[in-house]
Coordinates of C-alpha atoms in Angstrom, one line a residue:
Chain E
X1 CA 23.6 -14.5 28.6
X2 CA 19.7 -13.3 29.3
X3 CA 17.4 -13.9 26.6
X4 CA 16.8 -10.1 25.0
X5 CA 13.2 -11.1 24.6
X6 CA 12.3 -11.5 28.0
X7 CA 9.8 -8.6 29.5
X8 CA 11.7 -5.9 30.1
X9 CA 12.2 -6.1 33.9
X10 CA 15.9 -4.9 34.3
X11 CA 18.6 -2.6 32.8
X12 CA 22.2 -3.5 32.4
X13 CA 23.5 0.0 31.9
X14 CA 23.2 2.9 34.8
X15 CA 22.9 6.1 32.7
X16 CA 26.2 6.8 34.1
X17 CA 27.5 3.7 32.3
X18 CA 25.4 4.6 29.1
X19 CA 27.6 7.9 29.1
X20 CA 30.8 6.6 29.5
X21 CA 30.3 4.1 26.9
X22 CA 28.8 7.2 24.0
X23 CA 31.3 9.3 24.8
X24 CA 34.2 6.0 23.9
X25 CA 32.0 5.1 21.0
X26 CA 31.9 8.6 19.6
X27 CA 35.5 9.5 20.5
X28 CA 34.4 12.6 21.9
X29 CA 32.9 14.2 25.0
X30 CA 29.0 13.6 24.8
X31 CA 26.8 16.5 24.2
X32 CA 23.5 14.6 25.4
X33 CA 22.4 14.5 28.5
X34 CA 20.8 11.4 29.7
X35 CA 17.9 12.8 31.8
X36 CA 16.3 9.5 32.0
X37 CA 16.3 6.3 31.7
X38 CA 13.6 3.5 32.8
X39 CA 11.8 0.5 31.7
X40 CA 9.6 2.8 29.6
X41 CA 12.4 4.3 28.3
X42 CA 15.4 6.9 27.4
X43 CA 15.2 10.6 27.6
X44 CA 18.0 12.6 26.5
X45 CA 18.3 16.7 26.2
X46 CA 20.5 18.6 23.6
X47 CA 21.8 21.7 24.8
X48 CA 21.2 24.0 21.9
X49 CA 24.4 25.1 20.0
X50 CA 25.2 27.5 17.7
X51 CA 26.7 24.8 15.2
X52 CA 23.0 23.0 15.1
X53 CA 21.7 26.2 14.1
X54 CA 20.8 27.4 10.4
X55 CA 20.2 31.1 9.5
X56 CA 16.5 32.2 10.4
X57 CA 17.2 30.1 14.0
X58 CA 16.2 26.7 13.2
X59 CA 17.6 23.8 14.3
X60 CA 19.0 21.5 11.4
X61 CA 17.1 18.6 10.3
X62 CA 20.5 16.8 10.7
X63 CA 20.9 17.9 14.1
X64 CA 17.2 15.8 14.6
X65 CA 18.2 13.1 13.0
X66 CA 21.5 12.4 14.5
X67 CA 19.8 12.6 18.2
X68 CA 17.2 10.3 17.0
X69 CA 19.7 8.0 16.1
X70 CA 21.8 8.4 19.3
X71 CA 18.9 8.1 21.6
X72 CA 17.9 5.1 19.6
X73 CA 21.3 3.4 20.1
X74 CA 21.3 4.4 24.0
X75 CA 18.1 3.1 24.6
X76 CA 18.7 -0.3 23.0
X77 CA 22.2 -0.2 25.0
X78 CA 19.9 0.6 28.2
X79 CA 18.6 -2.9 28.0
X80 CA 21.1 -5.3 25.9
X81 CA 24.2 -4.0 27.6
X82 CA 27.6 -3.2 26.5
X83 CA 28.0 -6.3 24.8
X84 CA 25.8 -5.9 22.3
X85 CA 26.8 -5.0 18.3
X86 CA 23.9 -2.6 16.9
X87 CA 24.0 -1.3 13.8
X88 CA 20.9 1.2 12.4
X89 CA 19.6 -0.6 9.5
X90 CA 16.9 2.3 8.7
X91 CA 15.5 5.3 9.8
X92 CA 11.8 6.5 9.3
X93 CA 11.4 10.3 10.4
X94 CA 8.9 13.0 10.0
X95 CA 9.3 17.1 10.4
X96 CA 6.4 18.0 11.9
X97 CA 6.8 21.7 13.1
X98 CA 9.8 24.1 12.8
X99 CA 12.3 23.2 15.6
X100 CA 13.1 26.7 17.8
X101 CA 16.8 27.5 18.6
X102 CA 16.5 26.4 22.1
X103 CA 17.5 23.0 23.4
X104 CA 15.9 19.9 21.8
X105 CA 14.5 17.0 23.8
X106 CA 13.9 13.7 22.9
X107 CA 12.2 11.0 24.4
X108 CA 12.5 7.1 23.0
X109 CA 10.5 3.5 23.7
X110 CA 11.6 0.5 22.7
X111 CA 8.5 -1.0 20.4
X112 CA 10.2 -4.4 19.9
X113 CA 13.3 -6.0 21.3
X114 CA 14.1 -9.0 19.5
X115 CA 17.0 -11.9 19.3
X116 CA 18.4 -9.5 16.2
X117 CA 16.1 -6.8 15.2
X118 CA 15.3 -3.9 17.5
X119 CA 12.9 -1.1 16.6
X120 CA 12.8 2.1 18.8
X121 CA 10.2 5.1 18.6
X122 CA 11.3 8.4 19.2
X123 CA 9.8 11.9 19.6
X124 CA 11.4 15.0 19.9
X125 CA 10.5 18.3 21.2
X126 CA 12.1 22.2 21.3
X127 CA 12.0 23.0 25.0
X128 CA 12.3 26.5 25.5
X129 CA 10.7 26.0 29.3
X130 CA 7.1 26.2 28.8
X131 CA 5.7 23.4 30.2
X132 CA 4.1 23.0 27.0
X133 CA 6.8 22.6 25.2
X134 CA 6.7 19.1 25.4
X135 CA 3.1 18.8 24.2
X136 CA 4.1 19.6 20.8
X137 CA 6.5 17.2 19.1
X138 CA 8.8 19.1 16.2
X139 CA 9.6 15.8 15.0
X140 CA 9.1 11.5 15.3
X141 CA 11.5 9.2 14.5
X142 CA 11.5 4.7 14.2
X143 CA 14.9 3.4 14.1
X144 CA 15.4 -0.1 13.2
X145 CA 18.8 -2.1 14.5
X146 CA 19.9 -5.2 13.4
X147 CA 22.2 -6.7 17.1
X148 CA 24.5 -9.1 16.8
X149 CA 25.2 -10.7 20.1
X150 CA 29.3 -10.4 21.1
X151 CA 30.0 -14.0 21.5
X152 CA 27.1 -15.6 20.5
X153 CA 28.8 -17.2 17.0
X154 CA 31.8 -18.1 18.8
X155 CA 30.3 -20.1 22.1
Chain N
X1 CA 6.6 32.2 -12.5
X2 CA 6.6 28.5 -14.6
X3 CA 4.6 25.9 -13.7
X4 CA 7.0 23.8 -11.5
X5 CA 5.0 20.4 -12.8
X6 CA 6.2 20.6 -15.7
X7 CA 8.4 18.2 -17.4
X8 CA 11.7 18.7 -16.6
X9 CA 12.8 20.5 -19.3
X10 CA 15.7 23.1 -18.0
X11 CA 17.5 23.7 -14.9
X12 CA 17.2 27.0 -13.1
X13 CA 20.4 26.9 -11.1
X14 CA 24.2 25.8 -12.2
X15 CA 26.5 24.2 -10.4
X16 CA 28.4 27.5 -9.4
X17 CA 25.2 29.0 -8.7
X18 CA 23.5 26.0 -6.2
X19 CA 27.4 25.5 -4.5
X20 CA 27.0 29.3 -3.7
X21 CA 23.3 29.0 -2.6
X22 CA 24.2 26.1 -0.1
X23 CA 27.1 28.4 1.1
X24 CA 25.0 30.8 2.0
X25 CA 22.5 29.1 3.4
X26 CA 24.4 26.6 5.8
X27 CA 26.5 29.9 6.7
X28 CA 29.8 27.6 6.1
X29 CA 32.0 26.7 3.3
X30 CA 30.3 23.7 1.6
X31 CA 32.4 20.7 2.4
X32 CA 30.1 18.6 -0.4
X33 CA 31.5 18.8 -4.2
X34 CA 28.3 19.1 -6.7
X35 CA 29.8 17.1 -9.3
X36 CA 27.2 16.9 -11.9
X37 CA 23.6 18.1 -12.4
X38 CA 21.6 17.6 -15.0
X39 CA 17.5 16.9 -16.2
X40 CA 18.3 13.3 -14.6
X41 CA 19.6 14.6 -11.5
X42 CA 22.0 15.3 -8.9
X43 CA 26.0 13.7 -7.6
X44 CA 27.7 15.1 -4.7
X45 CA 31.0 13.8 -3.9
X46 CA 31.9 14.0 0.4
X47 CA 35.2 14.2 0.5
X48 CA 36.3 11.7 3.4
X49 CA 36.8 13.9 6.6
X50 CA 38.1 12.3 10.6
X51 CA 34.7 14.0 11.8
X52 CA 32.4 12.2 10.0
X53 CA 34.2 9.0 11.1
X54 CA 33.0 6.3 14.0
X55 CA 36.0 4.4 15.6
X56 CA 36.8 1.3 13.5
X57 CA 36.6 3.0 10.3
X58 CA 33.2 3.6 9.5
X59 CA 31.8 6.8 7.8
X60 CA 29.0 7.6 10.1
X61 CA 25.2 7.0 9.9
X62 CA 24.6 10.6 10.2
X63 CA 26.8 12.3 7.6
X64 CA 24.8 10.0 5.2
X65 CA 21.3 11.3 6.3
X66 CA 22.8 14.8 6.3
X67 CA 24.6 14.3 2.9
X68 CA 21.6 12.5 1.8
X69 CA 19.2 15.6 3.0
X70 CA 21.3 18.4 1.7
X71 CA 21.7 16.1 -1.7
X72 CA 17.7 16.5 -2.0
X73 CA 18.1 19.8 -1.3
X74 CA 20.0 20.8 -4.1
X75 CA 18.2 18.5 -6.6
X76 CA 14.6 20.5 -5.8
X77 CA 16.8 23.7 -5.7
X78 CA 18.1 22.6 -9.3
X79 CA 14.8 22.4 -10.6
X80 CA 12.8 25.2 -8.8
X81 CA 15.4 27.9 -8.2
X82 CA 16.9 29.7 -5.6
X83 CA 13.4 31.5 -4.7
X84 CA 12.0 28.2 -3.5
X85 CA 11.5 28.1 0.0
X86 CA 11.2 24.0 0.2
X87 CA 11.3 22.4 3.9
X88 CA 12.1 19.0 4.3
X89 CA 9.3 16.9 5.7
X90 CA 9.9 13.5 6.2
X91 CA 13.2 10.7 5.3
X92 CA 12.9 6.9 4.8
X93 CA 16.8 6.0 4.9
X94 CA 18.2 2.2 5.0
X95 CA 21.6 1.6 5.7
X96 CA 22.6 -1.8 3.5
X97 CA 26.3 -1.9 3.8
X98 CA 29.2 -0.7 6.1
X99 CA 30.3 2.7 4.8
X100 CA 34.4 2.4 4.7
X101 CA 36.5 6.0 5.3
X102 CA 36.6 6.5 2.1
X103 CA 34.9 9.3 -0.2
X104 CA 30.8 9.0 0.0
X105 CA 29.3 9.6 -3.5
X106 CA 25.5 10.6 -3.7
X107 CA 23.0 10.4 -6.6
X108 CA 19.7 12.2 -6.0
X109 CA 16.6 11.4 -8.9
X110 CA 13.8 13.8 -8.2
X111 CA 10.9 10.9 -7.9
X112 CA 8.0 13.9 -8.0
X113 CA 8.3 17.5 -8.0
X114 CA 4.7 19.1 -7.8
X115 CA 3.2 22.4 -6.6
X116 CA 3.9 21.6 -2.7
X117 CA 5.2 18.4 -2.4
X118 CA 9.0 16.9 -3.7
X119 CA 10.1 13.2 -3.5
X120 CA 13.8 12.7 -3.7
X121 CA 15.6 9.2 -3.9
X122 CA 19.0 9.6 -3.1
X123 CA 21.5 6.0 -3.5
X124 CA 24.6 6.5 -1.7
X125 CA 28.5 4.9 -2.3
X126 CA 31.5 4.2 -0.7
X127 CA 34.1 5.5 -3.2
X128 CA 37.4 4.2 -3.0
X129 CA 38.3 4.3 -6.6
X130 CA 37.4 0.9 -7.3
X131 CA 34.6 1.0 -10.5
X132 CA 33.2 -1.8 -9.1
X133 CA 32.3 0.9 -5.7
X134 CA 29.3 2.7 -7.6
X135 CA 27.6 -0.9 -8.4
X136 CA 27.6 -1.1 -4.2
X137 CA 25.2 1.3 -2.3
X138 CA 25.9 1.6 1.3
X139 CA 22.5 3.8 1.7
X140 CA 19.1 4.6 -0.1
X141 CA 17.2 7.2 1.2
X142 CA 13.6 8.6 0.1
X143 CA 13.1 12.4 1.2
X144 CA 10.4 14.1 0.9
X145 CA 10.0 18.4 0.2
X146 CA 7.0 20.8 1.4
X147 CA 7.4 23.8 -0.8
X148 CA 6.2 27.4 -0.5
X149 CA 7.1 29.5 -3.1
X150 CA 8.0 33.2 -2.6
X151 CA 5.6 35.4 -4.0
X152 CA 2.8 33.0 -4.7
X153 CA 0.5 34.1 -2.1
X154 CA 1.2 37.8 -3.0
X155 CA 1.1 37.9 -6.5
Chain L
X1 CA 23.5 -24.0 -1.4
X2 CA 24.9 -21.0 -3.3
X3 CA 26.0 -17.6 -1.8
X4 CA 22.8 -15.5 -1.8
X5 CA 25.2 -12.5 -1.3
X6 CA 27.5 -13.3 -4.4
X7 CA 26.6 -10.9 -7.8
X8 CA 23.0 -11.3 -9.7
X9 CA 24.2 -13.8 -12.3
X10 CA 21.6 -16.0 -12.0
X11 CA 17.8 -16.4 -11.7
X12 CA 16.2 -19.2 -9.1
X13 CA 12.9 -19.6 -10.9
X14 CA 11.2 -18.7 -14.4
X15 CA 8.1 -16.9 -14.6
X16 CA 5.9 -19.7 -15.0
X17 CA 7.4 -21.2 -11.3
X18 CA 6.8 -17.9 -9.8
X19 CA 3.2 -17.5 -10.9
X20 CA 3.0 -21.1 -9.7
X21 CA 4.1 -20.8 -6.5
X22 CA 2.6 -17.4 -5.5
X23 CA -0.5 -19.2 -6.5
X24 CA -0.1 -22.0 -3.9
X25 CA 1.7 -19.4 -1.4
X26 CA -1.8 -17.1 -1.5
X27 CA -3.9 -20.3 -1.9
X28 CA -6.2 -18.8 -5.1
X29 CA -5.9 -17.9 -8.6
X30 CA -2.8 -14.7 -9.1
X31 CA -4.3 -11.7 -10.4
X32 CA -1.5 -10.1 -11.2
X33 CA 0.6 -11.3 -14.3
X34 CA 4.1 -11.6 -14.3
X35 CA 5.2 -9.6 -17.4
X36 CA 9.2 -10.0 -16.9
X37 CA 11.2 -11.5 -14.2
X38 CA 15.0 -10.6 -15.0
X39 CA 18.5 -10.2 -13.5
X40 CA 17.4 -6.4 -13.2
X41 CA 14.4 -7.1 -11.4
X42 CA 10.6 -8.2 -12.4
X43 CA 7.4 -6.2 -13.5
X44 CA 4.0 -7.2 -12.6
X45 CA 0.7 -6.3 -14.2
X46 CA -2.4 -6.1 -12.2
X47 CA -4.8 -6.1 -14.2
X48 CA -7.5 -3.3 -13.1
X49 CA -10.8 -4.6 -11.2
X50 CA -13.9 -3.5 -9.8
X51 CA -13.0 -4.5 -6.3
X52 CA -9.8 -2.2 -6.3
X53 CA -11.3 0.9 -6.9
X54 CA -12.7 3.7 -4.8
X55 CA -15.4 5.5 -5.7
X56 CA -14.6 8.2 -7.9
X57 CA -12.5 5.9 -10.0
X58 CA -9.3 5.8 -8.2
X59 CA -7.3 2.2 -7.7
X60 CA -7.3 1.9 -3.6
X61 CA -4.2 2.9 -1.5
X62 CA -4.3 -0.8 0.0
X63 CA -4.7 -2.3 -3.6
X64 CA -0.8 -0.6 -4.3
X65 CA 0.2 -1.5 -0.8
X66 CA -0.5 -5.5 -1.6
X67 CA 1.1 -5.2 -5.6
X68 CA 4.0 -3.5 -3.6
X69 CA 4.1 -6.5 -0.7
X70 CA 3.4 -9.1 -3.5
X71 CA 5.9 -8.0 -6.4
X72 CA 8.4 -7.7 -3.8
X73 CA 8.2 -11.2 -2.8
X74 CA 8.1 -12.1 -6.3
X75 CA 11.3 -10.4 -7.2
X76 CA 12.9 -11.9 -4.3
X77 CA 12.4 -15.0 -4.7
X78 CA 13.1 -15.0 -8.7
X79 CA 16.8 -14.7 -6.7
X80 CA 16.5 -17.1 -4.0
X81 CA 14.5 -19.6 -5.0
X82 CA 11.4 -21.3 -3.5
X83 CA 13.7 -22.5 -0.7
X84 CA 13.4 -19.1 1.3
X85 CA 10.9 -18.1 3.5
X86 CA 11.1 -14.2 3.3
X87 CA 9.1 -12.3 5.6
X88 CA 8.4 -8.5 5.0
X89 CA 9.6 -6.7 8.0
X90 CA 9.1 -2.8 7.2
X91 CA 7.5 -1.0 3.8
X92 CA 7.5 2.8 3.5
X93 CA 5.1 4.0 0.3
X94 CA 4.9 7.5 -1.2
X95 CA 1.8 7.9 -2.9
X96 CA 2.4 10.5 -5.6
X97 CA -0.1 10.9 -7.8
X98 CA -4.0 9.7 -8.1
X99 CA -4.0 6.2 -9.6
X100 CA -6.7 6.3 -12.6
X101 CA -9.2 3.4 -12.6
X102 CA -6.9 1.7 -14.8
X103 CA -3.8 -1.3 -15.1
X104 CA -1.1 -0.7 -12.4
X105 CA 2.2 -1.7 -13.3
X106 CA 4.9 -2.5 -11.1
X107 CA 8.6 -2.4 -11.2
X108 CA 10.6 -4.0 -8.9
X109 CA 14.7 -3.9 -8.3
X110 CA 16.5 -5.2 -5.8
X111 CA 18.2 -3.0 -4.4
X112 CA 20.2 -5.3 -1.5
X113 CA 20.0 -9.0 -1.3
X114 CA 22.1 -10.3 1.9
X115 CA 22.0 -13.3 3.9
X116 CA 19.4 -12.3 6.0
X117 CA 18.1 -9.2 4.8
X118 CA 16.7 -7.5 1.7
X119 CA 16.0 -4.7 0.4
X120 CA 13.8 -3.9 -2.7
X121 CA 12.7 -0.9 -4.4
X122 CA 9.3 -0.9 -6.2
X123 CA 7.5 1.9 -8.7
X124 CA 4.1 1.7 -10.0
X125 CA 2.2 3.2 -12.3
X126 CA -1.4 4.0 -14.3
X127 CA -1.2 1.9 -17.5
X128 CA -4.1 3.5 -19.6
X129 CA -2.1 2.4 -22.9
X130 CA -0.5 5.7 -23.3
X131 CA 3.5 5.6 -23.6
X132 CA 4.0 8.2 -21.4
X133 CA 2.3 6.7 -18.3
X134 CA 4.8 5.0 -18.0
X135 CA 7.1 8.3 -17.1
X136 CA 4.8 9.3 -14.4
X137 CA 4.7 7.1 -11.2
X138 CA 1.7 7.0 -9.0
X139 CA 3.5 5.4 -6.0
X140 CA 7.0 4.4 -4.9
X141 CA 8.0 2.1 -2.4
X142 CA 11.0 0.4 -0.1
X143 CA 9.8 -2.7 1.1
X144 CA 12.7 -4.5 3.3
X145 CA 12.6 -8.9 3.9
X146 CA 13.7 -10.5 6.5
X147 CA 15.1 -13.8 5.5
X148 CA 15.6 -17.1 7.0
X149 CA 16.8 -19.6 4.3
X150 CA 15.3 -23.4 5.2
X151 CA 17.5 -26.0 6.6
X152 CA 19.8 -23.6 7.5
X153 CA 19.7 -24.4 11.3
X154 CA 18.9 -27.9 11.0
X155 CA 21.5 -28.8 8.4
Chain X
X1 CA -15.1 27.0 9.8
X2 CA -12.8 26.4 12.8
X3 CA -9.5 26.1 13.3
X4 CA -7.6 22.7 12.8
X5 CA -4.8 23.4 14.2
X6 CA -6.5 24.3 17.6
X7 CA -5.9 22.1 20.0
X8 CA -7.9 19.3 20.2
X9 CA -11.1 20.3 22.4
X10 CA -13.7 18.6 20.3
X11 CA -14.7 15.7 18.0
X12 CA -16.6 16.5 15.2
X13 CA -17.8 13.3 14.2
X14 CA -19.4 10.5 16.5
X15 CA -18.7 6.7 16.1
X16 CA -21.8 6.0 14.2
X17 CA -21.1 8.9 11.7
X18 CA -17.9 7.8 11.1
X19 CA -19.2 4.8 10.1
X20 CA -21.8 5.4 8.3
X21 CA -19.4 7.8 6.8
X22 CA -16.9 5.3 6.1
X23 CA -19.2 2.8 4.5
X24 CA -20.6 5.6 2.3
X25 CA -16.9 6.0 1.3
X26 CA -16.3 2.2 0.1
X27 CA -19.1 1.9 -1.0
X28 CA -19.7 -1.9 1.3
X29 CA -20.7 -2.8 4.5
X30 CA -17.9 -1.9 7.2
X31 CA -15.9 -5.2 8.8
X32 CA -14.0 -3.0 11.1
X33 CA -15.7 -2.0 14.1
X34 CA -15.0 1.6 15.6
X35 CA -14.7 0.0 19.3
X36 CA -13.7 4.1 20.7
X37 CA -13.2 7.9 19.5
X38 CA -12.2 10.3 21.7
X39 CA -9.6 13.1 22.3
X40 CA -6.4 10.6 22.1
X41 CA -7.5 8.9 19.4
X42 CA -9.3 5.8 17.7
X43 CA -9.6 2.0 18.5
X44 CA -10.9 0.1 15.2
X45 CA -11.2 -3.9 15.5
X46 CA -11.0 -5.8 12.6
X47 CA -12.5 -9.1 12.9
X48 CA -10.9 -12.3 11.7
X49 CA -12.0 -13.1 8.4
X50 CA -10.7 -16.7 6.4
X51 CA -9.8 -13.5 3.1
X52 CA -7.5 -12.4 5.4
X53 CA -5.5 -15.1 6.3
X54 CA -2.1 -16.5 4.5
X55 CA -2.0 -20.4 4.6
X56 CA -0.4 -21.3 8.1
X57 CA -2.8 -18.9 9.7
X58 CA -1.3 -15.9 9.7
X59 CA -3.2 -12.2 9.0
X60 CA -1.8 -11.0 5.5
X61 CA 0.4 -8.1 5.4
X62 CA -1.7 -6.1 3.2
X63 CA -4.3 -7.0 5.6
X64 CA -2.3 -4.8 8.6
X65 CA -1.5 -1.8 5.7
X66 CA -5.4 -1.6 5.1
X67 CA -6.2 -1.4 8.6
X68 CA -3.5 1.0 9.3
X69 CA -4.7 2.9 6.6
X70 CA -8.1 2.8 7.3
X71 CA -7.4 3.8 10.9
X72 CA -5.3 6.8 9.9
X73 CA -8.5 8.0 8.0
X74 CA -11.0 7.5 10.8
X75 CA -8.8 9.5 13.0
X76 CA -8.2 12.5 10.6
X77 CA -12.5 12.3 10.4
X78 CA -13.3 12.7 13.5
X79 CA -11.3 15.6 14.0
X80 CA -11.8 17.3 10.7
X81 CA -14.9 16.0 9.9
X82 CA -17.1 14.5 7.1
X83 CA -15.9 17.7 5.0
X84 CA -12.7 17.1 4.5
X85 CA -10.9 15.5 1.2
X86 CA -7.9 14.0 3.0
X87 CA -5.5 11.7 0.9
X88 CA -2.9 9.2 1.6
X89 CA 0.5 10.7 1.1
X90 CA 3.0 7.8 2.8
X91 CA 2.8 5.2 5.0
X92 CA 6.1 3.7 6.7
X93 CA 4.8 0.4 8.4
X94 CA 7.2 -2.5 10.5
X95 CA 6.1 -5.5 11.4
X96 CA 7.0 -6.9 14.3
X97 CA 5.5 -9.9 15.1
X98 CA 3.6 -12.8 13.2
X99 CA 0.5 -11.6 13.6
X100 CA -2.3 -15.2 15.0
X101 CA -5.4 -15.7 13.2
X102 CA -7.5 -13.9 15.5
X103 CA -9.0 -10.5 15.9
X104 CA -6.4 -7.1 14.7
X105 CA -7.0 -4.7 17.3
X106 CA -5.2 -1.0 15.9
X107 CA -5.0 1.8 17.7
X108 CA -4.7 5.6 16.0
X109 CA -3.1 8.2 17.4
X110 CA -2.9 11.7 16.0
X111 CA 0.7 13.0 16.2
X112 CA -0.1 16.0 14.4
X113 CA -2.8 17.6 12.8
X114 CA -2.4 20.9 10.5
X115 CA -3.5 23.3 7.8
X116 CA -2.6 20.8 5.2
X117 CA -0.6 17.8 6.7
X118 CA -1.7 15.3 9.1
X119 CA 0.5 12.3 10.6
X120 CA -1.0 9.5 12.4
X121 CA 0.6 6.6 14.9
X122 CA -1.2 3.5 14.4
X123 CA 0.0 0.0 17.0
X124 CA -1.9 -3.1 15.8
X125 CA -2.2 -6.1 18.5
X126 CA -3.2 -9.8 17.5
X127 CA -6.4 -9.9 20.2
X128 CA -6.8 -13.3 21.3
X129 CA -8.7 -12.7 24.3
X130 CA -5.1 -12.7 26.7
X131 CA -5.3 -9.1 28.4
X132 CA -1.6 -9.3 27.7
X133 CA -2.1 -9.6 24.0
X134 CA -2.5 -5.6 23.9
X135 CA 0.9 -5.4 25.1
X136 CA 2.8 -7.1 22.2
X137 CA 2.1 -4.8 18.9
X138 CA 2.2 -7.3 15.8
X139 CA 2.8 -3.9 13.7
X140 CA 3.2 -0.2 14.3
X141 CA 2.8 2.3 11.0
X142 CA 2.9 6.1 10.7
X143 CA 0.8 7.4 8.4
X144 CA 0.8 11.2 6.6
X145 CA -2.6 12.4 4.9
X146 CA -2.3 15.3 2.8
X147 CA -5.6 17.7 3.6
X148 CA -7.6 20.0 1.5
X149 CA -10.7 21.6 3.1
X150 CA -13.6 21.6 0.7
X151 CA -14.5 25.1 0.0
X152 CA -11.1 26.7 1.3
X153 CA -10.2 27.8 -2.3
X154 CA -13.8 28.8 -2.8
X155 CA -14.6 30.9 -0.5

């Protein structure tokens, strides 16, 4: 198996295979939409729904933090592969500015990919259409994962 | 209005009262049972639910930073009252063991609760009847609260 | 070697080893004095000094940061013995109130100790001498350890 | 006085006031060096010095969170400027890799910037002189600062 270290220089998931494999893991279609995925990253779009929404038309903290987490996981999936075992160990996010009832974006970067500790940044936007929208982050996430490597104890 | 840095020496909100406040406010019946409040804190019992589960048994890592939000919640509304307007601004969560599908137990401590700015720790349990369970936390979380109060700027 | 995972039943070093080998791991005489190491965790004393204060008489933000990295350590290894090389992989600190130009005191507790990872929660406070600032933290902090026990591969 | 949460069209402080500023502020010479301060942010180098060093010639921990700290603070100044009382509210740092004993190169970024709150993105590189050593952070921290503009209640 590649050494998760290395540069990044390939994926090992298409972001049609990054969807198949959430919507397995979650046992349940996949809201997100993968609008992107590269070496510099994941981006993923949250249609905006009526059950993300509290009174007064904001978009639930939860709602953010759950996408951070998701993104997180599909990003690290992006370049490990489907073989790999991550589990969050931690989240670090901040509110920054009220999220609008319209559809959330979030954009993530892989800071460090290591043989069993990955830490991904992510930033998240309300995009209502205005270009910019996405200057003005309503919130920023780093999510830790500790991997364990299918196979590796066993070979 | 009293001075909300003062030391805790009453609640403003019961148990009926905060249940029927979080009603309201997440527009829902409240799935979480408030099972004790008091001048050392909050416990919220999540009954064990298929939706908050991952395949393989595992209470999800977002129904614990959405219990462990709407935990905080409660403990500033506890201590402020109901005419708080408190946002939450940032959470530190680590996850430390494999929740099972079994109940989650919360226990929010209000860390700081000054003029604009709460600190919640929350410790989180698997439940499963054993005594030994609460000794276990699956998840610690530290939130922190921006509050506004109603009134303050007009009065 | 024993089960680093198995109940707190048992401390690794006394007091006087771990003042002794912080010494040696920092390479110059410990400032701060271990004033309990127990299976509930450890408090340190640091006692307060002109090069830790800002003017204006408050004790430096970086001056908890280090008492938080350091006491940490200390209350790790108290568990796991001089044998472990612990590295700190993530802190995230809440300053809460101004720290007064005078002793901080530090509690640490453990809050996870695993094979490879730990977790450890840390309060500090302004000792002036009054009992009550001992009520009223000035900072709280998660600090997290990566661990890699010695020998472990090569034995 | 203008608007802080306009966007940002203008420093208000050059490199040498900041550091004048900042030496003012701890009351000692400066090590760091303010190596750029302009709209996206700041690049402080901190020299290597023996005081920072752990045996086995690694940069201290507390070392990074000072410099991260720091950092934060420069970057808040030059936007605000020399009149604002801005105060440490959190720091969440990871660290990623062991950073070498040689120069910390940490780069701010200002992720928001409001009335009251700011939060700052700070990436710290061990600079040894490979260009490629400013493409693998040793540490990454985000940092809050909790603002009050001198004369705001006054006037």
């Amino acid at each position: 198996m590649a050494d998760p270290e290395a540069p990044a220089t390939e994926l090992r998931m298409s972001i049609g295979e990054l969807t198949e494999f959430m919507t397995a893991a979650f046992d349940r279609p996949l809201t997100w939409r993968i609008e992107r995925s590269d070496l510099d990253g994941v981006r993923v779009r949250q249609p905006v729904q009526s059950s993300d929404l509290r009174p007064g038309g904001t978009v639930s903290g939860p709602t953010l933090m759950s996408l951070a987490d998701g993104i997180s996981y599909i990003a690290v999936l992006a370049r490990i592969g489907p073989q790999a075992l991550a589990v969050t160990t931690s989240m670090n996010i901040n509110f920054m500015r009220r999220p609008r009832a319209v559809d959330v974006v979030a954009d993530a970067m892989i800071l460090k990919l290591g043989r069993t500790l990955a830490l991904v940044e992510v930033t998240m936007y309300s995009d209502g259409g205005d270009p910019r929208d996405l200057e003005r982050p309503v919130a920023h996430a780093v999510v830790t994962y500790s991997m364990a490597l299918v196979g590796r104890e066993g070979t």
